Amino acid sequence: MTASVISRPTAELTPVTVPDRRVLRRRLGPGRRIPFALWLGPLLLVALWFLASWTGVLDPRTLSEPWVVVSTAGDLIESGRLQEALRVSAVRAFAGLGLGIAVGLVLALVSGLSRVGEALIDGPVQVKRAIPSLALMPLLILWLGIGEEMKIITIAIGVAIPIYIHTHNGLRGIDGRYVELAETADLSRSRFVRHVVLPGATPGFLLGLRFAVTTSLLSLVVVEQINATSGIGHLITLASSYGQTEIIVVGLVVYALLGLIADGTVRLIERKALSWRRTLGSR
Amino acid sequence: MTASVISRPTAELTPVTVPDRRVLRRRLGPGRRIPFALWLGPLLLVALWFLASWTGVLDPRTLSEPWVVVSTAGDLIESGRLQEALRVSAVRAFAGLGLGIAVGLVLALVSGLSRVGEALIDGPVQVKRAIPSLALMPLLILWLGIGEEMKIITIAIGVAIPIYIHTHNGLRGIDGRYVELAETADLSRSRFVRHVVLPGATPGFLLGLRFAVTTSLLSLVVVEQINATSGIGHLITLASSYGQTEIIVVGLVVYALLGLIADGTVRLIERKALSWRRTLGSR
Amino acid sequence: MATHTGLEVSPTTGPPTGPPTGPPTAGAVRVEQLHRSFNEAGGVLKGLDLQIAPGQFVALIGKSGSGKSTLLRALAGLDREVAGTGIVEVPDRVSVVFQDSRLLPWKRVLDNVVLGLDGRDARDRGRQALAEVGLAGRERSWPHELSGGEQQRAALARSLVRDPQLLLADEPFGALDALTRIRMHALLHRLCAVHRPAVLLVTHDVDEAIVLADRVIVLVDGVVATDLTIDLGDQRSPADPRFAALRARLLADLGVEDDTRRVVEVAV
Amino acid sequence: MATHTGLEVSPTTGPPTGPPTGPPTAGAVRVEQLHRSFNEAGGVLKGLDLQIAPGQFVALIGKSGSGKSTLLRALAGLDREVAGTGIVEVPDRVSVVFQDSRLLPWKRVLDNVVLGLDGRDARDRGRQALAEVGLAGRERSWPHELSGGEQQRAALARSLVRDPQLLLADEPFGALDALTRIRMHALLHRLCAVHRPAVLLVTHDVDEAIVLADRVIVLVDGVVATDLTIDLGDQRSPADPRFAALRARLLADLGVEDDTRRVVEVAV
Amino acid sequence: GCGSDSTPVKALAADAALPDDVADGTVLRLGIPDAEVALETSGLIDEVEGYRIEWANISGGPQSLEAFRAGALDASSVAEIPPLFATWTDTPVKIFAVSENPDPLDNPIYELGVAPGVEVGDLADLKGKKIAYSPGQAQGALVLKALQKAGLAQDDVELVELQSVNDTYVNALGSKQVDVAPLGGTLLTSYLAKYGPDGGTSIRTGIRDDASVLYGPAEVFEDADKAAALKDFVRLWVKARQWVKDHPDEFAQAYYVEHEGLTLEDGKRLLATSANRDVIGSWDDFIARQQETADLLSSEQGHPELDVTTLYDRRYEQVVADALGGS
Ligand SMILES: Nc1ncnc2c1ncn2[C@@H]1O[C@H](COP(=O)(O)OP(=O)(O)OP(=O)(O)O)[C@@H](O)[C@H]1O
Ligand SMILES: Nc1ncnc2c1ncn2[C@@H]1O[C@H](COP(=O)(O)OP(=O)(O)OP(=O)(O)O)[C@@H](O)[C@H]1O
Ligand SMILES: [Mg+2]
Ligand SMILES: [Mg+2]
């Protein structure tokens, strides 16, 4: 009894009612996308936070009250510190992101399309991935100093890893039938990359990009511990070394917002760029 | 002139030579897998390290010489510290991994198959992902104490994130035609999950697993800073607070090895579990 | 129990004849004023009406792109997102053979056939169905290891083993050679005789339509332009002049005026 | 230049006749003692020999699963990983129409057709090819928005626009209705007359094979069991008794002894 | 927090005498690893009676503070800065025992590392130099004190904000990213070993950095049972410190080698310098010096003024004094 007949009411405006009775099966996919759904969960969290603080269930020493955080944020904005921090960090994050994406993509193509490239590149990338980044900082300082290059390159290295792995994985997952097609269509290697590999690996790349933007944000906290005088990571580091809980929480809220916005943006790009897909999620 | 005729020599053993001349097109995919290729790059790195240390190009103050690291490792093994650390860490890592995988999978299914689930789960996961874990530690200590539960749960949270995101992404990327098939075959929801969703999302899940194992290793360094008396992360933290460079490098080498082994294992599982796939990588 | 073992074929008890017996509505298909369009440019289905009695075998022909698959998908309930109006009613148990064979690539052939089936004997029934379509011994093959026609037959087996009240088949024999095709015709005919599902079969082979169906309908311009009842009895030979007349009529509906294809003539 | 604009059709200059002119080896296909097997159980191709002269049109028929696609893939150079021996030689420019239409899902139809083509007029040629296969106006559709037959025609357009020396087509007309199929036959015939590629066309439609080909070969048990030269000239009508004889012969090779299909007879 | 006991807390006023009776099942959760090792090795642990000790391998400011806030720890051992920051971040704490180096200026914990090729002979030479500075850490406070002592303002030097994690400072000095950076303990030794040959040096500041305290969250001292248990523990702790002084080799082996993974030589060196501490029975001087530190941080880093006497539970001063007298 799964195929049932239901009726959909038609729009009131139509003067003559046009019937639309369809066979509707049990929907197994998730159905239509709810716009701005990404924000529902976080809003609920904020509401909970508010409630818990209001009723006193949440000790303000554990987590500052939302209103205190708002007023602290207000102070930071008034004094211009927050904007300045965001501006400085944005420059670093974007520079690192751009560089890292380029490097990650090139590595993924080289390693994805040749077994020799893979033998040389893949292992070291996995090694880099397995090594705690905090333990690498001293080496990076030795090699790159404590200036702006070190910060940007550190971010770029962090970004390149997920871009590499996801693009490589996406590329390797391209349906072999399309490779056969490309081979019989006598595609040159560069055309193969442009017409088959890159579009085919785009879903993987975009997933990597979601991780990459978060990585670039998170790396700020690490690199801005070193010889930075501004930046959102520096703001948090400084506040935590002074134990200024409210400022830390402001920083975390900013991170959460930036993370959500960045993720939402990449997913928007995803929906546009992958509009050709007919999948469980897009139906 | 891309389709060319080449001849393959046949095995010497065959008494009568059987000709095998095929049309061989320009191969656009990467070709056959080279066994143990994953190890080639890292071995090269080690060789380079050896060479650079030997010739004095690499200042031992920057990076200890390999032979010093080996003898340090020998000492650590002799005293039993390394084995004990690995044992203790392995228990934590596996417990966290198991818990995190279970949680991540369940969340991915709920959020992947229902828009309401997605609205509630997806945003908070992105928020968690965007927040620096160092800044979360105080909260986790507050809620979970400083005992073993805190360590395992912290690892599990870290593990659940990549499992969730990759499984969710893989699930949403399942070809819509198979969902239609499931709908017309009147599959129940649980069968749909078992026969279509889980196998279809397996490639995504396995990529997530590769990140999850690394995450569980890396989390050790963070959680074992707090009230641990043994463990590989504790070993590194302790050594770095005393500036024992050689021990730190031993720790990093162990991490690299563990990372490579874990990644190789997951990829082996991948090749077995996805043997049904015909892709650019598997051809 | 007997009615649910899709492929339990007893010796033919009698040929399926024109209008079916049984309750008049259960298992019937009713389509009224069906409109479907994919974009503003114009509709694909434009007020199509169609009734199929329970147990009736209807063949659907029509030009490539005329909307045959669109109609089948409407009957299968797979066109939630497509714009349009109209009334569609179908029985509960509907089974679909898609135009692409659509085997789950991660399941072996037998597991594809028994997908979602209940009961301890499910796998036996699946094995039997595979044998019937000539794929005995291929139970443990992966879908990508089958040839095009073998995939199509596996998909057919999957549909038949389910014993549906309505079978929607979108060119299920398109990739089969003459002999295999005749065998599949026979199989389908036998199963229909026993289990009496209503069938809507899309085909491009006019002869196939005439041989198999109780009724042949032609889809032109989004409506049923022709609705022919085939009353040739059970001995349907293309040599029969009535057969030839039906074929000429249907081909004409498709726009082929003279079937004596002359290469040079059409080539100019 | 002129030889490379695949679909630049001038009025038929003359029918393609039996053995082609031109240098004897360039553009020829030679297959000797071809063995191919997917597992230990047994080979699919077992010492197949085949020669196709440049410009010759060969139709290949054979039962489902007999190895037709396997042979085509060997000629296309797509069977690196398949076990076997033998000699295969083909011309340089080979074009393949796959059994599945295999359009890149991330490219619109026109981009699929002109995939990898050079030159400023590539898109114009692609557009023209699409128009020839009846898909004018669908240039910007996504592959998944096309019907089964439309996808097949787009794949055909992609192959034809490349002006190959050897065209390997695996059931390119399987999903087409009678009229569209006749149109496609005509198109292919015209193009072959102009550009004279060697063609190996897999089909299940014996009539189609006889109408289009210079030679029809039947694949049975891994070798070419029958190799018939079609000498019906250009006026090939199924009504012609020689046509009927050829058809009967080929069907017999496929195992169909009597084409006057009788539903009940085969059903029992 | 999660660690709270289910038994009702017997309240204790801040000015009431410390009780002796400890209720059954009272647990002290202590993050004082060296004391743990000393008690275990000496066998003094057997004298613990009437309560139980749960040891946590936690030490240092940030970790102990987090554990206090989580209610997961009753006491820990730190230098003089963390109690100040605890107060400034609204976590009330009490100091209940202090110790210092008998010869602090000759055995400083920190020296100022000087990068190769940089001329810094005394504190006055700091003028105009690039100095690594980590605001919330002890190293940061030391830099401020050094500047104060040299009569320099923050503007007279270039403070490079750099957290001292792992060997960051060693590398920053070695690669000449900064001219001067405070280095303590094994980091100093390894810096001089690595970069001494290149001209890396260090100078002593002549500033006392030997203050060491035991402290715990204020609630602990309002809980009669815990306060009583702590009283007994302090007595034992004084004995343990004495035992360490009497058995330096045994302790070095047990703590530095077995617990911390150092070589015996490193352990002995540390024991002679930074770990060479005497328990103090009279706290006035100690408190006065900490007040100076607090005032300096207030003015230089903008924290509120703080009266450090409020940080001490001086009821324990007597307990310590008695224990010292008795041993
Ligand atoms: N998702 C879609 N979006 C846009 N147009 C579509 C879509 N699906 C089908 N169409 C168009 O609707 C028309 C009818 O398609 P349908 O698949 O029903 O044809 P059909 O009769 O099954 O043809 P064929 O015999 O070639 O399979 C075609 O022109 C097709 O291009
Ligand atoms: N990759 C493979 N692995 C194992 N067996 C295969 C594979 N590909 C084809 N086969 C088997 O080889 C035989 C020949 O297959 P092939 O695709 O050449 O048949 P075909 O003549 O094209 O059939 P059809 O007309 O059904 O397309 C079939 O039995 C098929 O199951
Ligand atoms: Mg169709
Ligand atoms: Mg085939």
mmCIF file of C-alpha atoms and ligand atoms in Angstrom, chain C residues 38-39 44 62-71 99 170-171 204, chain D residues 138 144-150 153 175, ligand 1:
data_model
loop_
_atom_site.group_PDB
_atom_site.id
_atom_site.type_symbol
_atom_site.label_atom_id
_atom_site.label_comp_id
_atom_site.label_asym_id
_atom_site.label_seq_id
_atom_site.Cartn_x
_atom_site.Cartn_y
_atom_site.Cartn_z
ATOM 1 C CA PHE C 38 9.346 20.357 -18.665
ATOM 2 C CA ASN C 39 9.582 23.991 -19.594
ATOM 3 C CA VAL C 44 5.069 16.918 -23.675
ATOM 4 C CA GLY C 62 5.528 6.703 -30.543
ATOM 5 C CA LYS C 63 8.367 8.699 -31.980
ATOM 6 C CA SER C 64 11.560 9.219 -30.082
ATOM 7 C CA GLY C 65 10.913 12.122 -27.728
ATOM 8 C CA SER C 66 7.142 11.889 -28.008
ATOM 9 C CA GLY C 67 6.635 11.430 -24.272
ATOM 10 C CA LYS C 68 6.395 7.678 -23.774
ATOM 11 C CA SER C 69 8.811 7.586 -20.880
ATOM 12 C CA THR C 70 7.186 10.701 -19.463
ATOM 13 C CA LEU C 71 3.855 8.892 -19.374
ATOM 14 C CA GLN C 99 14.691 2.384 -20.276
ATOM 15 C CA ASP C 170 10.163 0.926 -21.165
ATOM 16 C CA GLU C 171 11.687 -0.825 -24.184
ATOM 17 C CA HIS C 204 9.784 0.732 -31.133
ATOM 18 C CA ARG D 138 18.453 21.072 -27.967
ATOM 19 C CA HIS D 144 19.663 13.975 -18.492
ATOM 20 C CA GLU D 145 16.995 16.153 -20.061
ATOM 21 C CA LEU D 146 17.018 14.099 -23.237
ATOM 22 C CA SER D 147 14.859 11.065 -23.871
ATOM 23 C CA GLY D 148 16.563 7.722 -24.430
ATOM 24 C CA GLY D 149 16.422 8.002 -28.186
ATOM 25 C CA GLU D 150 17.558 11.602 -28.131
ATOM 26 C CA ARG D 153 21.147 10.395 -31.467
ATOM 27 C CA ALA D 175 16.247 3.087 -28.997
HETATM 28 N N1 LIG F 1 14.005 16.194 -17.304
HETATM 29 C C1 LIG F 1 13.689 16.734 -18.493
HETATM 30 N N2 LIG F 1 13.895 18.037 -18.700
HETATM 31 C C2 LIG F 1 13.590 18.605 -19.883
HETATM 32 N N3 LIG F 1 13.075 17.943 -20.890
HETATM 33 C C3 LIG F 1 12.835 16.629 -20.753
HETATM 34 C C4 LIG F 1 13.133 15.971 -19.554
HETATM 35 N N4 LIG F 1 12.798 14.667 -19.688
HETATM 36 C C5 LIG F 1 12.320 14.528 -20.944
HETATM 37 N N5 LIG F 1 12.332 15.711 -21.590
HETATM 38 C C6 LIG F 1 11.866 15.945 -22.955
HETATM 39 O O1 LIG F 1 10.541 15.544 -23.041
HETATM 40 C C7 LIG F 1 10.295 14.899 -24.272
HETATM 41 C C8 LIG F 1 9.687 13.540 -24.013
HETATM 42 O O2 LIG F 1 10.650 12.725 -23.396
HETATM 43 P P1 LIG F 1 10.420 11.180 -23.159
HETATM 44 O O3 LIG F 1 11.600 10.674 -22.447
HETATM 45 O O4 LIG F 1 9.099 10.984 -22.551
HETATM 46 O O5 LIG F 1 10.425 10.647 -24.660
HETATM 47 P P2 LIG F 1 10.228 9.155 -25.142
HETATM 48 O O6 LIG F 1 8.952 9.112 -25.862
HETATM 49 O O7 LIG F 1 10.434 8.223 -24.044
HETATM 50 O O8 LIG F 1 11.426 9.066 -26.190
HETATM 51 P P3 LIG F 1 12.406 7.855 -26.475
HETATM 52 O O9 LIG F 1 11.689 6.887 -27.327
HETATM 53 O O10 LIG F 1 13.511 8.520 -27.225
HETATM 54 O O11 LIG F 1 12.833 7.314 -25.172
HETATM 55 C C9 LIG F 1 11.637 14.811 -24.982
HETATM 56 O O12 LIG F 1 11.689 15.801 -25.973
HETATM 57 C C10 LIG F 1 12.638 15.100 -23.932
HETATM 58 O O13 LIG F 1 13.717 15.814 -24.443
#
